[in-house]
PDB file of C-alpha atoms in Angstrom:
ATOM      1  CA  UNK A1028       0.000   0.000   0.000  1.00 89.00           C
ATOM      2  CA  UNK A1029       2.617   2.365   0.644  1.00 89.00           C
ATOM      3  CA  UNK A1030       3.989   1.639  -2.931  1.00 90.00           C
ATOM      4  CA  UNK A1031       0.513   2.394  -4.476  1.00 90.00           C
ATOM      5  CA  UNK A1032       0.162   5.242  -1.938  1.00 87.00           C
ATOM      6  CA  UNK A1033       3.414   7.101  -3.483  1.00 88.00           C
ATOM      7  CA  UNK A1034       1.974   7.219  -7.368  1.00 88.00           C
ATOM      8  CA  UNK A1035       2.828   3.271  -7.795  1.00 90.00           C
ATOM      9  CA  UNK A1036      -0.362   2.236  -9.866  1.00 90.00           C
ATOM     10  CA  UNK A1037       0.829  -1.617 -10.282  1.00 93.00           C
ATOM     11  CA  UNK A1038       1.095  -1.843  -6.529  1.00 92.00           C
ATOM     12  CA  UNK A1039      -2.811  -2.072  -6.370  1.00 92.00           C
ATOM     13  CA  UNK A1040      -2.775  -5.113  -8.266  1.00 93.00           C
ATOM     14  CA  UNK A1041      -1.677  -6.935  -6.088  1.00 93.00           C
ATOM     15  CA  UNK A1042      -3.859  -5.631  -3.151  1.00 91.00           C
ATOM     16  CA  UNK A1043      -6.890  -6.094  -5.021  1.00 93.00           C
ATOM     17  CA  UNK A1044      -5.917  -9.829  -5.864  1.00 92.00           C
ATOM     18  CA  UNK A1045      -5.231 -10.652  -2.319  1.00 91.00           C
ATOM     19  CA  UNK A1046      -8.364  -8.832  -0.393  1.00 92.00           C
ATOM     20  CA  UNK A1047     -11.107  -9.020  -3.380  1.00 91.00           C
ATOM     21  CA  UNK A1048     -12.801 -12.159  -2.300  1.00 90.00           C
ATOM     22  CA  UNK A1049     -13.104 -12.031   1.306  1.00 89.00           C
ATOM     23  CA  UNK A1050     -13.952  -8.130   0.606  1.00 92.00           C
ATOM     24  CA  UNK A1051     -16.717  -8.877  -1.389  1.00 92.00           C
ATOM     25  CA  UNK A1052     -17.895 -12.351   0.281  1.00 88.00           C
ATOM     26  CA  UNK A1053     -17.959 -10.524   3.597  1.00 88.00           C
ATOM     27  CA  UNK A1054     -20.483  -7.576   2.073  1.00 89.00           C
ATOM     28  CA  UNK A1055     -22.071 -10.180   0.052  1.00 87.00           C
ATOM     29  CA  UNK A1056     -22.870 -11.863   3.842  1.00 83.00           C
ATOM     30  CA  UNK A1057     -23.640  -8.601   5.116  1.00 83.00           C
ATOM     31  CA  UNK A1058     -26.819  -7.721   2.329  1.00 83.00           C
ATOM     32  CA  UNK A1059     -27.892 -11.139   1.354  1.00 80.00           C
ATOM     33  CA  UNK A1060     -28.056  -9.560  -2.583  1.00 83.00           C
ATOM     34  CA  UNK A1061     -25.540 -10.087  -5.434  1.00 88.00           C
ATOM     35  CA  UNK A1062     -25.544  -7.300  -7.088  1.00 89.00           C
ATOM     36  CA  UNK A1063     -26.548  -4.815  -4.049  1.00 89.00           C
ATOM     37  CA  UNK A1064     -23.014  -6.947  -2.713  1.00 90.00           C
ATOM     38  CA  UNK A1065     -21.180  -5.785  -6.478  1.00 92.00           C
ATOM     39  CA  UNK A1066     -21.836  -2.190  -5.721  1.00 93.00           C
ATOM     40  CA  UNK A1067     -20.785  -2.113  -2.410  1.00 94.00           C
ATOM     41  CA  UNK A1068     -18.074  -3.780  -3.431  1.00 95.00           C
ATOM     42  CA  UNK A1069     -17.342  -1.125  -6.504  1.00 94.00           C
ATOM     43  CA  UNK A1070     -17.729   1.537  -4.223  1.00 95.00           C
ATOM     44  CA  UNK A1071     -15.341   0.520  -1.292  1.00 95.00           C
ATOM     45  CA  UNK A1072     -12.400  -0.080  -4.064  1.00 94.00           C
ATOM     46  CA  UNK A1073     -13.961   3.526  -5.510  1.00 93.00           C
ATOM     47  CA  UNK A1074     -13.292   4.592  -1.947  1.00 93.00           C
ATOM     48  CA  UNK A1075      -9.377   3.110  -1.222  1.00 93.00           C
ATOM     49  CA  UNK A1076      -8.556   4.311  -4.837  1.00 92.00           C
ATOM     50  CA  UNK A1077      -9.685   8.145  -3.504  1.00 92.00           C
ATOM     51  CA  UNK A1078      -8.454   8.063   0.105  1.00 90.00           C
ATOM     52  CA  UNK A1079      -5.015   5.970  -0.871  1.00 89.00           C
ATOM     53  CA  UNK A1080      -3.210   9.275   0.281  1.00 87.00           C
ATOM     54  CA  UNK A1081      -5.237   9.304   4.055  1.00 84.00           C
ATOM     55  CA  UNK A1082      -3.836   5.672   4.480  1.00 83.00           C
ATOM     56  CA  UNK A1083      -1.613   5.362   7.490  1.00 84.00           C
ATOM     57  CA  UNK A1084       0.564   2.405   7.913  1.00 84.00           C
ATOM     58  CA  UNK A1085      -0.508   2.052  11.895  1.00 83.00           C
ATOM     59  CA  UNK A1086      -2.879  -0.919  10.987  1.00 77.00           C
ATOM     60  CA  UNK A1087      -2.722  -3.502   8.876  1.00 86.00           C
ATOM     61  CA  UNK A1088      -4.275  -2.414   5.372  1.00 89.00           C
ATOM     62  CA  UNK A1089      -6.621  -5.103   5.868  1.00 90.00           C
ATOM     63  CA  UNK A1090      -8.039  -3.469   8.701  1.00 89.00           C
ATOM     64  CA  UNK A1091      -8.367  -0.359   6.816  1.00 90.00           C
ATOM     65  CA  UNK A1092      -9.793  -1.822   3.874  1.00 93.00           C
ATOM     66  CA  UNK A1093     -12.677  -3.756   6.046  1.00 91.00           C
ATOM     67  CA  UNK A1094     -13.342  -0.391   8.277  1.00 90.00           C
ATOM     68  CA  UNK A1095     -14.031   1.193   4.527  1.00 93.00           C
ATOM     69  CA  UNK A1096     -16.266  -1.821   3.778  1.00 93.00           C
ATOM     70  CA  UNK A1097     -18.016  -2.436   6.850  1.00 90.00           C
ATOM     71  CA  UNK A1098     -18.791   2.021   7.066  1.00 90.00           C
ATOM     72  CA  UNK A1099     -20.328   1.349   3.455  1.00 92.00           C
ATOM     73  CA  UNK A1100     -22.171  -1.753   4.764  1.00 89.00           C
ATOM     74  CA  UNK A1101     -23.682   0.161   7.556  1.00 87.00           C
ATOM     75  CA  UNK A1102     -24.648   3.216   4.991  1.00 89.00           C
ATOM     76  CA  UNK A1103     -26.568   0.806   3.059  1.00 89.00           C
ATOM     77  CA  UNK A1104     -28.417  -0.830   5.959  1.00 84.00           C
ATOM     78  CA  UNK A1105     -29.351   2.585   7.037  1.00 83.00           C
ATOM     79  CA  UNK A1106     -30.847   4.343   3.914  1.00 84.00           C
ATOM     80  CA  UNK A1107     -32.733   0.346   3.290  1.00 77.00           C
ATOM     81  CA  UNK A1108     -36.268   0.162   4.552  1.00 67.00           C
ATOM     82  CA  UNK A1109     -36.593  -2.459   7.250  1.00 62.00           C
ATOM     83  CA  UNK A1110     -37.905  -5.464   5.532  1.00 57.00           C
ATOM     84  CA  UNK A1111     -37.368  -4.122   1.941  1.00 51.00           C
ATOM     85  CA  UNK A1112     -33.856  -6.137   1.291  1.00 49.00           C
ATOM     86  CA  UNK A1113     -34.419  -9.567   3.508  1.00 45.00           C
ATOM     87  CA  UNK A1114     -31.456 -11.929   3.057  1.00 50.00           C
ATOM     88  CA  UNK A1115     -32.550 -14.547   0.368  1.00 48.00           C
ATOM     89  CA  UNK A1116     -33.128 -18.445   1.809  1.00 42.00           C
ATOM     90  CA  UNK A1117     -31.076 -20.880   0.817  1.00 45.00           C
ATOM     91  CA  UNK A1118     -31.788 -22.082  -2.890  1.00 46.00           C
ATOM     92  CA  UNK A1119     -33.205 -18.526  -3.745  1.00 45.00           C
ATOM     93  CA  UNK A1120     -30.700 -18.080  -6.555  1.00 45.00           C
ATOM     94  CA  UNK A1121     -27.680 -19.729  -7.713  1.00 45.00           C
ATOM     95  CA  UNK A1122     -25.432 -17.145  -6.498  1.00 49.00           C
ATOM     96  CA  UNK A1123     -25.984 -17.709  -2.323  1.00 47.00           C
ATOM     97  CA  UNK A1124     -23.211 -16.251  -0.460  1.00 46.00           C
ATOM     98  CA  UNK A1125     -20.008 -18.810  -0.346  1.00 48.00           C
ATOM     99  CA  UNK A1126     -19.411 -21.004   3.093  1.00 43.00           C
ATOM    100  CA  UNK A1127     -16.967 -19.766   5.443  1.00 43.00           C
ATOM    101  CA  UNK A1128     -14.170 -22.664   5.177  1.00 42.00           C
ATOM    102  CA  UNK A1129     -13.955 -22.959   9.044  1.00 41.00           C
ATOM    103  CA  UNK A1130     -17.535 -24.511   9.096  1.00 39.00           C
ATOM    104  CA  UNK A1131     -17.686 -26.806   6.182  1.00 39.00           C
ATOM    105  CA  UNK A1132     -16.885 -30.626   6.449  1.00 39.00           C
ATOM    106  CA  UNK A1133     -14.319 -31.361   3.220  1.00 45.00           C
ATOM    107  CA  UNK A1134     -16.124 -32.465   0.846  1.00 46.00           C
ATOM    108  CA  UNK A1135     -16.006 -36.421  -0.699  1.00 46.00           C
ATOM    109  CA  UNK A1136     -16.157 -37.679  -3.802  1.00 44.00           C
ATOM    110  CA  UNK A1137     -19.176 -39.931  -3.549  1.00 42.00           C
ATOM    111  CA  UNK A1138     -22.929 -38.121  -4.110  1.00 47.00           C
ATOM    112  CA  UNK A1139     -24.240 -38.919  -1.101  1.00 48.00           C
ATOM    113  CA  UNK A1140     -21.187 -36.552   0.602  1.00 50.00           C
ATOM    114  CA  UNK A1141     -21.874 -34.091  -1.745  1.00 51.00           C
ATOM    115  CA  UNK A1142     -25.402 -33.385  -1.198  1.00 53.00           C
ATOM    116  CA  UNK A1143     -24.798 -33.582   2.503  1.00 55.00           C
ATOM    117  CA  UNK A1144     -22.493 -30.975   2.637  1.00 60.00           C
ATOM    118  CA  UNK A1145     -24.665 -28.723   0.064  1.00 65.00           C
ATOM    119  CA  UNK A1146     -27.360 -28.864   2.600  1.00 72.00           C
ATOM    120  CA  UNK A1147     -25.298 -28.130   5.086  1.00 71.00           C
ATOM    121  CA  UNK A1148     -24.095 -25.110   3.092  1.00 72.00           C
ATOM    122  CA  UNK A1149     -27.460 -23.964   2.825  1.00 77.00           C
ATOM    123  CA  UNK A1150     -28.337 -24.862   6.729  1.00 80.00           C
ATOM    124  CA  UNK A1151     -25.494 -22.532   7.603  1.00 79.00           C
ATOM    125  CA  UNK A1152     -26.354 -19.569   5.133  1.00 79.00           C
ATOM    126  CA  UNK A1153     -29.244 -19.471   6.610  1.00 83.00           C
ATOM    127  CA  UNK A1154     -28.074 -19.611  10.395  1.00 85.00           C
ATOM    128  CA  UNK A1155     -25.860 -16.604   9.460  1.00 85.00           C
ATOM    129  CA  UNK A1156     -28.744 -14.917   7.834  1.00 82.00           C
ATOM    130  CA  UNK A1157     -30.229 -15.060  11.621  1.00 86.00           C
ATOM    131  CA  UNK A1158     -27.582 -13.962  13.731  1.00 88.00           C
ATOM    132  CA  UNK A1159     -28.161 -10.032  14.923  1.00 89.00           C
ATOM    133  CA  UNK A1160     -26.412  -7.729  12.211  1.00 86.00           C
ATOM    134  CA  UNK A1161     -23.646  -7.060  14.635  1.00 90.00           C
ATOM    135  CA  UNK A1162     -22.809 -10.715  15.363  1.00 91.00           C
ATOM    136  CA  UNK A1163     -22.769 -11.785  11.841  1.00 89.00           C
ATOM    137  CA  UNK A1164     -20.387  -8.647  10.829  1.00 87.00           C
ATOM    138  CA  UNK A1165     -18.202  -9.690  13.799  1.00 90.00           C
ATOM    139  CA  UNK A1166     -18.367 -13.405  12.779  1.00 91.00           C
ATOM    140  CA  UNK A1167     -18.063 -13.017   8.868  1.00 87.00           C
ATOM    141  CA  UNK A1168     -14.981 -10.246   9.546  1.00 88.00           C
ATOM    142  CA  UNK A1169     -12.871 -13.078  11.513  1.00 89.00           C
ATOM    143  CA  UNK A1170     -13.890 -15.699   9.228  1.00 86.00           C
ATOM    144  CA  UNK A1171     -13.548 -13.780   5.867  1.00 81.00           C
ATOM    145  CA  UNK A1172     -11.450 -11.134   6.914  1.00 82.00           C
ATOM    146  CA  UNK A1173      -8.736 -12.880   8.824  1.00 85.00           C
ATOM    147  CA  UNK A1174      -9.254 -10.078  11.326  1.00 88.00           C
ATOM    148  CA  UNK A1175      -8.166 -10.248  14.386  1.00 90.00           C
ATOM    149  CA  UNK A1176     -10.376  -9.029  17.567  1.00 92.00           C
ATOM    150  CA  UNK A1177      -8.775  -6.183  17.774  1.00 91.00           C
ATOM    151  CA  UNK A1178      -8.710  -5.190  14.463  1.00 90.00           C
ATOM    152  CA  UNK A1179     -12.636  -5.703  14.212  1.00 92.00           C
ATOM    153  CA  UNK A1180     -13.033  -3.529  17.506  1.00 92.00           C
ATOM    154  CA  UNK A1181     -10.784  -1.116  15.487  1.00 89.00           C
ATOM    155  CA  UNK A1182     -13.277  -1.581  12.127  1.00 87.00           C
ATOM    156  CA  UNK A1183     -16.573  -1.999  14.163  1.00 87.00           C
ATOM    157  CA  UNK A1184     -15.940   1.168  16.721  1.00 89.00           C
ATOM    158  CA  UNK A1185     -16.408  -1.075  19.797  1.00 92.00           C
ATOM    159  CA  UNK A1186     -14.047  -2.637  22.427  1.00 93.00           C
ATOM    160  CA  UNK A1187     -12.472  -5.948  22.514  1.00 93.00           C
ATOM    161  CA  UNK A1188     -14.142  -7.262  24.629  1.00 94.00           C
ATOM    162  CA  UNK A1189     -18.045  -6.320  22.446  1.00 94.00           C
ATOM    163  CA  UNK A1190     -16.400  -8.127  19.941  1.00 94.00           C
ATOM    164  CA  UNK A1191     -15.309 -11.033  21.572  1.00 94.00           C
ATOM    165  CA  UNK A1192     -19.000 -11.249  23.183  1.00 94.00           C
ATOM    166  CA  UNK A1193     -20.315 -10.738  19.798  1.00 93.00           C
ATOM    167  CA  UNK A1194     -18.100 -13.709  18.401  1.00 93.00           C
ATOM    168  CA  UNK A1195     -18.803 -16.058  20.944  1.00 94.00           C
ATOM    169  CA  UNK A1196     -23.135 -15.375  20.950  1.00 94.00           C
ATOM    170  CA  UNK A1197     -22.452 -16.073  16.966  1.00 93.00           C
ATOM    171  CA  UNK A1198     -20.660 -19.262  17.543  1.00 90.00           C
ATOM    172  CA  UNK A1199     -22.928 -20.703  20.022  1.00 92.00           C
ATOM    173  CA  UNK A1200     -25.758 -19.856  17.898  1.00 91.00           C
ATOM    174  CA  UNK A1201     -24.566 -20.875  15.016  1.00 89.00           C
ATOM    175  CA  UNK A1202     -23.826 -24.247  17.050  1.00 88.00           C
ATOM    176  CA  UNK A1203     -26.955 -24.400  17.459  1.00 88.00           C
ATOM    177  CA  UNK A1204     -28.357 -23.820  14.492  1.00 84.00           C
ATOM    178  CA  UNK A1205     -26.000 -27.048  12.829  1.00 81.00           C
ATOM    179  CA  UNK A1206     -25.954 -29.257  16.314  1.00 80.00           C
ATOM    180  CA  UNK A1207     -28.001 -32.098  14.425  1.00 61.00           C
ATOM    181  CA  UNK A1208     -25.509 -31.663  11.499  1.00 52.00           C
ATOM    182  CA  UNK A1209     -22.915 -33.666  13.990  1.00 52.00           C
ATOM    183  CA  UNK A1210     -23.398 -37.053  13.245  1.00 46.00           C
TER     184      UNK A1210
END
């Protein structure tokens, strides 16, 4: 970043490879809609390309990056009507939000395996789809991110210790929500 930052324009390759996926998973998580997820995503890289020269090197760029995309996140839950942008159910289209890897049993070979852990996919989009907005941001920003808690206190604007609360009520729900999946 600090390459890109000093007039280096091939430094943001590289960035963008690196953080575009979990970038645009985690706001994909966070709305529930493909392409209201593709214009978030648009506008946070919109965003780092503007602010590159307001970047300081006292957090990760990760960090920064996720504070810019959880800030738009938050924009667009606040200017959406309550009830006017409800995450889809599993199966609603073929582009549901991808399975954090943490979750998922590895997938076999045989059918039977495969359509197990498909359902369990969906079982699990729709536990996350559950969990109180600030629990799934929290969740989805460790799992996607790779943030640590103190860099989502740092992103969300809340202690350590709210987010480490928040993780662990999203874990044991989510728990929950799967416990019959444990067989």
């Amino acid at each position: 970043m600090l390459r890109y930052q000093a007039g280096d324009a091939a430094a943001f390759e590289p960035l963008y490879r690196r953080h575009r996926d979990g970038v645009y998973r985690h706001l994909l998580h966070g709305c529930g809609r493909p392409a209201i997820a593709g214009e978030l995503f648009h506008d946070v890289w919109l965003n780092v390309i503007r602010t590159r020269a307001d970047w300081q090197p006292r957090a990760r760029f990760a960090t920064w990056l996720y504070r810019i995309a959880h800030h738009r996140l938050i924009d667009w839950w606040r200017a959406t009507p309550p009830g006017l942008e409800p995450l889809p159910e599993p199966g609603d289209d073929d582009e549901a939000p991808p399975v954090p890897a943490a979750l998922w049993l590895p997938r076999r070979e045989q059918p039977d395996e495969q359509l197990l852990s498909a359902e369990r996919g969906q079982r699990l989009r729709a536990a996350l789809a559950r969990l109180p907005i600030e629990q799934r941001d929290a969740f989805l920003l460790h799992e996607e991110g790779g943030l640590s808690l103190a860099e989502i206190a740092e992103v969300a604007g809340v202690g350590r210790e709210t987010i480490k609360s928040r993780l662990r009520y999203a874990l044991v729900r989510l728990r929950e929500a799967l416990a019959d999946d444990r067989t």
